[in-house]
PDB file of C-alpha atoms in Angstrom:
ATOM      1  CA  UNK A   1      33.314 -60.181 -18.683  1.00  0.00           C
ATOM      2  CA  UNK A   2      31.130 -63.415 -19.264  1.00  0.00           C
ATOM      3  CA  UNK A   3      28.269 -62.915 -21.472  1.00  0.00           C
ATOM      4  CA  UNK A   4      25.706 -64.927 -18.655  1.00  0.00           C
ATOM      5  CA  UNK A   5      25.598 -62.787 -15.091  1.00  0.00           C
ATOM      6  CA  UNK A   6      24.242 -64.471 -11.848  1.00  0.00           C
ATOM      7  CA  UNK A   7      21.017 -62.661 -10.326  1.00  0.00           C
ATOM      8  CA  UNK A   8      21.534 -59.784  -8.693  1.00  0.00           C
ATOM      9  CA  UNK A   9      22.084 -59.743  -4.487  1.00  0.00           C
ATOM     10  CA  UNK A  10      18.946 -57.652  -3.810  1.00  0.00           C
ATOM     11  CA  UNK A  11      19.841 -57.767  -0.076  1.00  0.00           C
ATOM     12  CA  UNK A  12      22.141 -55.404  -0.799  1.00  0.00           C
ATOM     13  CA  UNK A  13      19.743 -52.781  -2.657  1.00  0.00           C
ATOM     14  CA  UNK A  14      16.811 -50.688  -1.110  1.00  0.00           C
ATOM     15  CA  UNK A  15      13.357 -51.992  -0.833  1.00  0.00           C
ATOM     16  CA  UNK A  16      11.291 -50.282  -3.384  1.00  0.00           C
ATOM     17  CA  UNK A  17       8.812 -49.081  -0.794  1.00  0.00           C
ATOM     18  CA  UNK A  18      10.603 -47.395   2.508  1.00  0.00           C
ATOM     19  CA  UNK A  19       7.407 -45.503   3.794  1.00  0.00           C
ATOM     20  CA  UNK A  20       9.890 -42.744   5.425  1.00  0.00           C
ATOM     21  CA  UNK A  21      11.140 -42.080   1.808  1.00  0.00           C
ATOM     22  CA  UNK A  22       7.597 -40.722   1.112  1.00  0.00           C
ATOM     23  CA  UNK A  23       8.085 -41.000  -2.820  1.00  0.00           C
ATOM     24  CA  UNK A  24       8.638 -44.692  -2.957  1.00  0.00           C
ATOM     25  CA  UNK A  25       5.120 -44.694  -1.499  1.00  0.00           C
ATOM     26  CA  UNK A  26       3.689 -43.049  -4.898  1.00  0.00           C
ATOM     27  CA  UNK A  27       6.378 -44.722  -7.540  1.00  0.00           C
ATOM     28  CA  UNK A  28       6.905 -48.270  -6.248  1.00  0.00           C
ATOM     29  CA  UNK A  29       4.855 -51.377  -7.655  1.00  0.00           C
ATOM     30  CA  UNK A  30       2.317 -52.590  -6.113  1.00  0.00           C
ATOM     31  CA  UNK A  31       2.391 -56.168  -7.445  1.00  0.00           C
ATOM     32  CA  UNK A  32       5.192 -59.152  -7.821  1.00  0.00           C
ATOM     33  CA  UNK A  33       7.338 -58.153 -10.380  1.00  0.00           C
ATOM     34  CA  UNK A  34       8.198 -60.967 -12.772  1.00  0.00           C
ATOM     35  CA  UNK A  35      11.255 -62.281 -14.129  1.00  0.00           C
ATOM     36  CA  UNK A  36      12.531 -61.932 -17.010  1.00  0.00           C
ATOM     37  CA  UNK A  37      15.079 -64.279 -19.104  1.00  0.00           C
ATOM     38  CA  UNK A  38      18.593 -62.599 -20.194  1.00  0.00           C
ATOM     39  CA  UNK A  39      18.471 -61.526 -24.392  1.00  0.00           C
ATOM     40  CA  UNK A  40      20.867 -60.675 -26.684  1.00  0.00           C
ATOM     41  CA  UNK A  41      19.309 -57.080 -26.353  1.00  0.00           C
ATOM     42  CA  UNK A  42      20.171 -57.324 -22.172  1.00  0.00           C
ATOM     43  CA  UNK A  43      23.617 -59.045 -22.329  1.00  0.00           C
ATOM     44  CA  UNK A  44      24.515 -56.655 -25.135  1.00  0.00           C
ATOM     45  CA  UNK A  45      24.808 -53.098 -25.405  1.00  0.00           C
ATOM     46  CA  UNK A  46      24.450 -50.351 -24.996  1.00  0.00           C
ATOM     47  CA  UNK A  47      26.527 -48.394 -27.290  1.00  0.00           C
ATOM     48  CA  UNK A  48      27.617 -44.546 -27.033  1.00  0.00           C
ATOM     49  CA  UNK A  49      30.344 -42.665 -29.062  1.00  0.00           C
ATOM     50  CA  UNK A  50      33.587 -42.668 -26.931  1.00  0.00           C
ATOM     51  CA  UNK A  51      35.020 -39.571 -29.319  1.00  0.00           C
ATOM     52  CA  UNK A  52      32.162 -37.421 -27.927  1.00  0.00           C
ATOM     53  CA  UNK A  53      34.064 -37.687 -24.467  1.00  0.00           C
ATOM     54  CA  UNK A  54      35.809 -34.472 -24.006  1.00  0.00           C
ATOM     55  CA  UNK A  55      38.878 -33.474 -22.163  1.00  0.00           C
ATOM     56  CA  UNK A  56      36.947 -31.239 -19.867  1.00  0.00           C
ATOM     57  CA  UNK A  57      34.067 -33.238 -19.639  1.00  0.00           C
ATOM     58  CA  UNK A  58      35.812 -35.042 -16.357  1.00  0.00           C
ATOM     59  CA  UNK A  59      37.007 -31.703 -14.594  1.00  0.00           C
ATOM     60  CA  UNK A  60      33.885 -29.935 -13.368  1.00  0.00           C
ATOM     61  CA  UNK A  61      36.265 -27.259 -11.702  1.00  0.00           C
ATOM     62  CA  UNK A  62      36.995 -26.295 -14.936  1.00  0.00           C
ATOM     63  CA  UNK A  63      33.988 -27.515 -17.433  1.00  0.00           C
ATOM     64  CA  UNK A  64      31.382 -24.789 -16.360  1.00  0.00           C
ATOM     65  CA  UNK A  65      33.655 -21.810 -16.225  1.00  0.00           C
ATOM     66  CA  UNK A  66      32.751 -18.887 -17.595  1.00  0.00           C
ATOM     67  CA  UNK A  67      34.605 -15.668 -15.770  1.00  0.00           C
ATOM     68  CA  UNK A  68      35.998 -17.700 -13.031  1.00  0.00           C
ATOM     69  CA  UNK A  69      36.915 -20.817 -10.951  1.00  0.00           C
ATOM     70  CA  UNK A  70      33.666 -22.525  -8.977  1.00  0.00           C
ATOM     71  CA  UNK A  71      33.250 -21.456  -5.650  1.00  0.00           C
ATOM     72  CA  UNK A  72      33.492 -23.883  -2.826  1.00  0.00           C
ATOM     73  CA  UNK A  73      35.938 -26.919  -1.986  1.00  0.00           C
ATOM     74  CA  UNK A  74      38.102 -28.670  -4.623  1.00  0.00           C
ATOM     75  CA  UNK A  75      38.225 -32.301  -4.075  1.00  0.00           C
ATOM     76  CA  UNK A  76      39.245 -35.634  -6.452  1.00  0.00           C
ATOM     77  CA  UNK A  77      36.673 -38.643  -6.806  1.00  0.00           C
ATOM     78  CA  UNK A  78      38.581 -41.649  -8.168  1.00  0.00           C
ATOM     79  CA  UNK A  79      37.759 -45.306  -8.032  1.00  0.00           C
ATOM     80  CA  UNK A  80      37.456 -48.692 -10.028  1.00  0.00           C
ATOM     81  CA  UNK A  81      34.791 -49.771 -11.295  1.00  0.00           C
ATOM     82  CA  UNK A  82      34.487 -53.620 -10.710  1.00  0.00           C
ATOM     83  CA  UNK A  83      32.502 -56.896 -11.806  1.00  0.00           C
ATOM     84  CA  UNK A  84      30.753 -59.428 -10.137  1.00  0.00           C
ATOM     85  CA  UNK A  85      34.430 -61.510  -9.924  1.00  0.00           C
ATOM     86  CA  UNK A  86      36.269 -58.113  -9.317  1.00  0.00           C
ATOM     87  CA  UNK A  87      37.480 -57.931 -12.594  1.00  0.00           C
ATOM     88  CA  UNK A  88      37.958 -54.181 -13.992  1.00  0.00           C
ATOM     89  CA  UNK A  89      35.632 -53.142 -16.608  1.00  0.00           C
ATOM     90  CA  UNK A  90      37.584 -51.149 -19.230  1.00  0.00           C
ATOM     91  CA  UNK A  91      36.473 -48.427 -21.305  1.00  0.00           C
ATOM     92  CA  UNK A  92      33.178 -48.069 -19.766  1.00  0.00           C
ATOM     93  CA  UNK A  93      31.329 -44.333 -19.312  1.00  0.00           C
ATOM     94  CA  UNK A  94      30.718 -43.557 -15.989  1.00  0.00           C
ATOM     95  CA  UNK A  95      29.129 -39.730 -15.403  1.00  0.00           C
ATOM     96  CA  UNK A  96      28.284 -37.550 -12.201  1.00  0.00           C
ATOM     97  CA  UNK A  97      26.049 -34.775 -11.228  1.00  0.00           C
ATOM     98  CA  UNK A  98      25.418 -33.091  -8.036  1.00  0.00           C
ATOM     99  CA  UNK A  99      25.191 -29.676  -6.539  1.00  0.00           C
ATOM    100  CA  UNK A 100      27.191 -26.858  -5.930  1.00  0.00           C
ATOM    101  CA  UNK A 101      28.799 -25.883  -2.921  1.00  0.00           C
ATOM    102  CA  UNK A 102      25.795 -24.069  -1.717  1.00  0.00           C
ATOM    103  CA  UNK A 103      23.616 -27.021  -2.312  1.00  0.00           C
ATOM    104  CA  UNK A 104      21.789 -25.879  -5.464  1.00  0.00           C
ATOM    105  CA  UNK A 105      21.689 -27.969  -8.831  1.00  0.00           C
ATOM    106  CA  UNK A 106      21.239 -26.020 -12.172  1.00  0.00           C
ATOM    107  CA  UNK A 107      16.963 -27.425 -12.493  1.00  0.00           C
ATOM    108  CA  UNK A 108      14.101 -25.571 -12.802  1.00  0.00           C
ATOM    109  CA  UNK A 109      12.552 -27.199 -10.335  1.00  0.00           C
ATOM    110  CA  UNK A 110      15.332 -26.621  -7.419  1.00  0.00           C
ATOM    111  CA  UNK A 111      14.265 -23.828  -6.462  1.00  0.00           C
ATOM    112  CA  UNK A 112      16.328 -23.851  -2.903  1.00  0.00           C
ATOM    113  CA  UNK A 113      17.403 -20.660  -1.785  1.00  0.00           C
ATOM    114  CA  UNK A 114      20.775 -21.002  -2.024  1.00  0.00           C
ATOM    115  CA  UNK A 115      22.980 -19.055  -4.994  1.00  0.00           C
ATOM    116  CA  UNK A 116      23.489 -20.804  -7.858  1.00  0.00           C
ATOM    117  CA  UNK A 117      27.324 -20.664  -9.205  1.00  0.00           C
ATOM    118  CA  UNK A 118      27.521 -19.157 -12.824  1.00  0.00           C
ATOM    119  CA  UNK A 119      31.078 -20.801 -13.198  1.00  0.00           C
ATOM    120  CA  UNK A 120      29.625 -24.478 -12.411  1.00  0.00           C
ATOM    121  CA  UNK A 121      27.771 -27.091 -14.505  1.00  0.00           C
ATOM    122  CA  UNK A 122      27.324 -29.460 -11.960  1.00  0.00           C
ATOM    123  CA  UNK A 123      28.005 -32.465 -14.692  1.00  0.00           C
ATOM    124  CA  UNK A 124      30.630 -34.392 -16.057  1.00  0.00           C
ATOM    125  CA  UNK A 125      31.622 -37.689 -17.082  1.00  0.00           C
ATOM    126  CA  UNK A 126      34.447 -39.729 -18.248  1.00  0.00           C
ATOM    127  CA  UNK A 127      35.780 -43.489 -19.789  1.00  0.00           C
ATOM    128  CA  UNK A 128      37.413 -45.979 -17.626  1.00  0.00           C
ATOM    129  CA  UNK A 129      41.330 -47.108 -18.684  1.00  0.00           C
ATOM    130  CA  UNK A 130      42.749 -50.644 -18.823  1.00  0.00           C
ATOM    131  CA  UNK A 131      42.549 -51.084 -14.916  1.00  0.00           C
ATOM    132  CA  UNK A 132      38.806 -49.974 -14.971  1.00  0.00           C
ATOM    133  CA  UNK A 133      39.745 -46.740 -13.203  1.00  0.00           C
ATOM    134  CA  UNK A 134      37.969 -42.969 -13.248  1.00  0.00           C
ATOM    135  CA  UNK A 135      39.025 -40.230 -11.839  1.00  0.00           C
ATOM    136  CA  UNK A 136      36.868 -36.615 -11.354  1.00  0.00           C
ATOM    137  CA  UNK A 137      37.902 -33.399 -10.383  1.00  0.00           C
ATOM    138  CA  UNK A 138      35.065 -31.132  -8.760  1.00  0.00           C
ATOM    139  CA  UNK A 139      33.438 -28.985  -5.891  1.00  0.00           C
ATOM    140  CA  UNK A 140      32.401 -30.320  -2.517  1.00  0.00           C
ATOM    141  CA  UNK A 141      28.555 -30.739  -2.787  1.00  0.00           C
ATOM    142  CA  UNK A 142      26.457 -28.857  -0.457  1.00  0.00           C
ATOM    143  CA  UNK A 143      23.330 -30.394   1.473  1.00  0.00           C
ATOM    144  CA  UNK A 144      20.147 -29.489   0.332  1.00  0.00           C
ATOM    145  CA  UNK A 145      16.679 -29.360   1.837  1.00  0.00           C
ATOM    146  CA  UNK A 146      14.053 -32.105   0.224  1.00  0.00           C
ATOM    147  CA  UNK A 147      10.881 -31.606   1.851  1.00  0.00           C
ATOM    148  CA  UNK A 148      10.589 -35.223   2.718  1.00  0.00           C
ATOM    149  CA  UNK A 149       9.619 -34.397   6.212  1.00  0.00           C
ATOM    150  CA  UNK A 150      10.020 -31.455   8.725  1.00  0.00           C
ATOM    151  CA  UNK A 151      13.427 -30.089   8.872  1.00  0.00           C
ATOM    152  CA  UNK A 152      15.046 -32.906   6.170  1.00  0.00           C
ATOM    153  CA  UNK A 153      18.161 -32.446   4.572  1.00  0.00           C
ATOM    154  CA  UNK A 154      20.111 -34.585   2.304  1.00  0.00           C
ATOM    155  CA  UNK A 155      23.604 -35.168   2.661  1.00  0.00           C
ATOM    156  CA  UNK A 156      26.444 -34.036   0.775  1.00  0.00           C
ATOM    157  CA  UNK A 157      26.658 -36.602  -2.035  1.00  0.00           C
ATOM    158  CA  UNK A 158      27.441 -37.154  -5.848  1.00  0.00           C
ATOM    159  CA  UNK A 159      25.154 -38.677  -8.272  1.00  0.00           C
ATOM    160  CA  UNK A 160      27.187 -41.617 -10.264  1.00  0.00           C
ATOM    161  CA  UNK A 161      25.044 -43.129 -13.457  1.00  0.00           C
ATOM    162  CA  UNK A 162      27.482 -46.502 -14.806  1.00  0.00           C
ATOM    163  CA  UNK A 163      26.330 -48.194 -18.302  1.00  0.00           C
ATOM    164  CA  UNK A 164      28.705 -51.086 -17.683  1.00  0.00           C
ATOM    165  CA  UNK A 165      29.403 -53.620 -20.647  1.00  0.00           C
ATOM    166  CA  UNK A 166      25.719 -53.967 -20.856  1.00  0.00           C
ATOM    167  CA  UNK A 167      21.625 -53.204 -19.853  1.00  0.00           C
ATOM    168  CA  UNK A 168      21.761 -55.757 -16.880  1.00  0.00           C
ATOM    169  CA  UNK A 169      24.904 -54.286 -15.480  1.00  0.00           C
ATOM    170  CA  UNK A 170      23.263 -50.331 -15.620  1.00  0.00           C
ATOM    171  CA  UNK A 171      23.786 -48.951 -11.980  1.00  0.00           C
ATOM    172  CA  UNK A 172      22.967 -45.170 -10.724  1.00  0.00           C
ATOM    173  CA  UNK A 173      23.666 -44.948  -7.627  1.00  0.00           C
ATOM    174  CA  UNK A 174      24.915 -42.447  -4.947  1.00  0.00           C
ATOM    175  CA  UNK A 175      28.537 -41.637  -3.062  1.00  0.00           C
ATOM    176  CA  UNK A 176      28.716 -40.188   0.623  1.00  0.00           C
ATOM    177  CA  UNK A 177      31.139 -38.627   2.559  1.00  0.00           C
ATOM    178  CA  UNK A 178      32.805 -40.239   5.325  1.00  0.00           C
ATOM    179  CA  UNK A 179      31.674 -38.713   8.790  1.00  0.00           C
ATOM    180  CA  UNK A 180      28.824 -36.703   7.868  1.00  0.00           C
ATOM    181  CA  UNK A 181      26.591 -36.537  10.704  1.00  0.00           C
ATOM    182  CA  UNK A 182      22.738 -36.129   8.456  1.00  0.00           C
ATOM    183  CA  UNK A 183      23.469 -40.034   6.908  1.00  0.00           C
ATOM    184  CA  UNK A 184      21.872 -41.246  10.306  1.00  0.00           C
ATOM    185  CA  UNK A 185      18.860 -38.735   9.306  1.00  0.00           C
ATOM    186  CA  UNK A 186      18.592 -39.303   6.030  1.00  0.00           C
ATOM    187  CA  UNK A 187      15.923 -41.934   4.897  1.00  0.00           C
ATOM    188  CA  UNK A 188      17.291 -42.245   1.289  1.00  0.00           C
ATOM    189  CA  UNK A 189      20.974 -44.013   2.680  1.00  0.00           C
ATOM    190  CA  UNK A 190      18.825 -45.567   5.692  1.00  0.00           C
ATOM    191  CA  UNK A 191      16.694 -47.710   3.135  1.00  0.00           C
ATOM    192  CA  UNK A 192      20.096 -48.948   2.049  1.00  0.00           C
ATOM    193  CA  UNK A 193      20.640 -52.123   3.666  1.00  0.00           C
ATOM    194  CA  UNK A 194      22.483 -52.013   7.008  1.00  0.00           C
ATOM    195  CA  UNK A 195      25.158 -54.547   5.741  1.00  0.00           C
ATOM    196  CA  UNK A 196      25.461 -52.698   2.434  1.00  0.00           C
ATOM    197  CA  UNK A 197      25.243 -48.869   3.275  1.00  0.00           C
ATOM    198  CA  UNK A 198      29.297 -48.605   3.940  1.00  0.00           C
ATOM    199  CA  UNK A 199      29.464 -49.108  -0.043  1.00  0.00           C
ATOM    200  CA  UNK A 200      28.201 -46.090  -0.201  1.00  0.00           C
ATOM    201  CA  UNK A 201      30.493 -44.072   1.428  1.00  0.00           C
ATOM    202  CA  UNK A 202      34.022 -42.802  -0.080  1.00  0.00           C
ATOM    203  CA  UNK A 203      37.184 -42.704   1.613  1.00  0.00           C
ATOM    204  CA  UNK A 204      39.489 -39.893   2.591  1.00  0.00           C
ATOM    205  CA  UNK A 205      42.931 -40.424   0.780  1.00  0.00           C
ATOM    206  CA  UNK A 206      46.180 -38.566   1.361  1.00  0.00           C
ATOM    207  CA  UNK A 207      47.506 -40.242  -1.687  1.00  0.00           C
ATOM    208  CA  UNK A 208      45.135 -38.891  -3.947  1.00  0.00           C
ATOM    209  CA  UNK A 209      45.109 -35.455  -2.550  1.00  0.00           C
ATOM    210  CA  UNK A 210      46.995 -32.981  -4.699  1.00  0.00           C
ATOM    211  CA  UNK A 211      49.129 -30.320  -2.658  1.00  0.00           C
ATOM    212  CA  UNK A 212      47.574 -26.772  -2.440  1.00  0.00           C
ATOM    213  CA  UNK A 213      44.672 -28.219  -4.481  1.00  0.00           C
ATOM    214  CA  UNK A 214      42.557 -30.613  -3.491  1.00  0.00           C
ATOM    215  CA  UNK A 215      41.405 -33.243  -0.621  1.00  0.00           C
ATOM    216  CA  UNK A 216      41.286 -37.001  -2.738  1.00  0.00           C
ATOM    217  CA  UNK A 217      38.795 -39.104  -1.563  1.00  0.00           C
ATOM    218  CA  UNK A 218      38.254 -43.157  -3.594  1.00  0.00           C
ATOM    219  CA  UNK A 219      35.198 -44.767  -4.531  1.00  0.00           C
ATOM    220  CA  UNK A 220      35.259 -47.928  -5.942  1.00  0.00           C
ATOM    221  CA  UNK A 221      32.326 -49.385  -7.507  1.00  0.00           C
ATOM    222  CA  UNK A 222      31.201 -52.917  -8.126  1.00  0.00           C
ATOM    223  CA  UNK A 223      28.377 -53.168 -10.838  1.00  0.00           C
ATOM    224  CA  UNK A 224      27.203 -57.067  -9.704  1.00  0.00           C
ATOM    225  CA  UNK A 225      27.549 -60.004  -7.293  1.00  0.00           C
ATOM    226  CA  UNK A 226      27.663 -60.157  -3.415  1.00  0.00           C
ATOM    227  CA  UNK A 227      29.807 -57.051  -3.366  1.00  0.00           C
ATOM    228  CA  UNK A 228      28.100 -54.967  -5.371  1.00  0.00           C
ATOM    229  CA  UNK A 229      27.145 -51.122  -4.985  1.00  0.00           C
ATOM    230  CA  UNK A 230      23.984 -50.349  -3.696  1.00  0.00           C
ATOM    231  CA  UNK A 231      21.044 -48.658  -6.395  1.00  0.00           C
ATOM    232  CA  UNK A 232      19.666 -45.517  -5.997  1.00  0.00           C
ATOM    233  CA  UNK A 233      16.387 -46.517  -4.493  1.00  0.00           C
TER     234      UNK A 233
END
């Protein structure tokens, strides 16, 4: 990847105020923000320990369990992870979290009544190979209610976190399901751009589904350029 990366599209991220996401309201700035020129420090960096990767650490069926298998539905998240010239970028960590099938992370502060799952973390992540590929196993997520407004619920959805080869290509950023009927309710994928929202959404694949296992579903991911994957907002 080149060392010098074209500004970012921000027609297809979020606006950092959407008044019907009531937090941007509170968190977003209030004046111009300013730019700032690219450094050694931003086209560089950063650096983790790729030993500390585990062999579980990408199987959250499997990761968490204590006296058992996770309740809920098996499925396999795999995708490339792209850049702006859709190029694979190699050997870079990409981790998830979500939560559980019921629709309860492991936080103090979800406090949803739904049953937590003692045999399911809820986290993992993993290193792309040589064709910038990833590949997850894990448990449907759940929806959730948010208390955004009366009667809100979030979709099902994984939380995806990408360093990239350095700080100006960090993305975290969401993944949908295809067909789920609460992404026209919910305002976090609505603030998406209309043009750019189907980035967000993985696709159903027979040829990653395992037999007697799992459903497969691809996501692939595009850190910068015209094509690129949406932000979280």
């Amino acid at each position: 990847m080149s060392s010098a990366y074209n500004p970012r599209d921000w027609v297809s991220h979020p606006a950092y105020l959407h008044a019907p996401y009531k937090s941007t309201v509170l968190r977003s700035p209030t004046k111009p923000l300013i730019p700032m020129k690219q450094s050694l420090s931003v086209r560089t960096g950063p650096v983790y320990g790729h030993e500390k990767v585990g062999v579980l650490d990408s199987d959250l069926t499997r990761n968490g369990a204590r006296n058992g298998e996770p309740l809920g539905e098996r499925i396999i998240v795999t995708g490339r992870v792209l850049d702006e010239d859709g190029r694979p970028v190699r050997n870079t960590l990409v981790e998830v979290w979500q939560a559980n099938a019921a629709g309860r992370y492991i936080h103090k502060v979800d406090q949803h009544n739904a049953p937590l799952d003692p045999n399911f973390f809820g986290g993992g992540r993993c290193v792309t190979d040589d064709e910038g590929r990833y590949t997850f196993k894990t448990i449907k997520p759940g929806a959730y209610p948010w208390g955004n407004h009366l009667n809100a619920w979030r979709p099902n959805h994984i939380h995806f976190s990408l360093l990239g080869p350095s700080i100006s290509t960090r993305l975290v950023t969401q993944m949908y399901f295809p067909g789920d009927p609460l992404l026209n309710l919910d305002p976090i994928y609505q603030g998406t751009p209309e043009n750019a929202r189907e980035r967000l959404i993985s696709r159903f694949s027979l040829d990653v589904t395992q037999p007697d296992f799992a459903l497969g579903y691809e996501f692939d991911i595009v850190l910068r350029g015209r094509n690129e994957t949406p932000m979280e907002d």
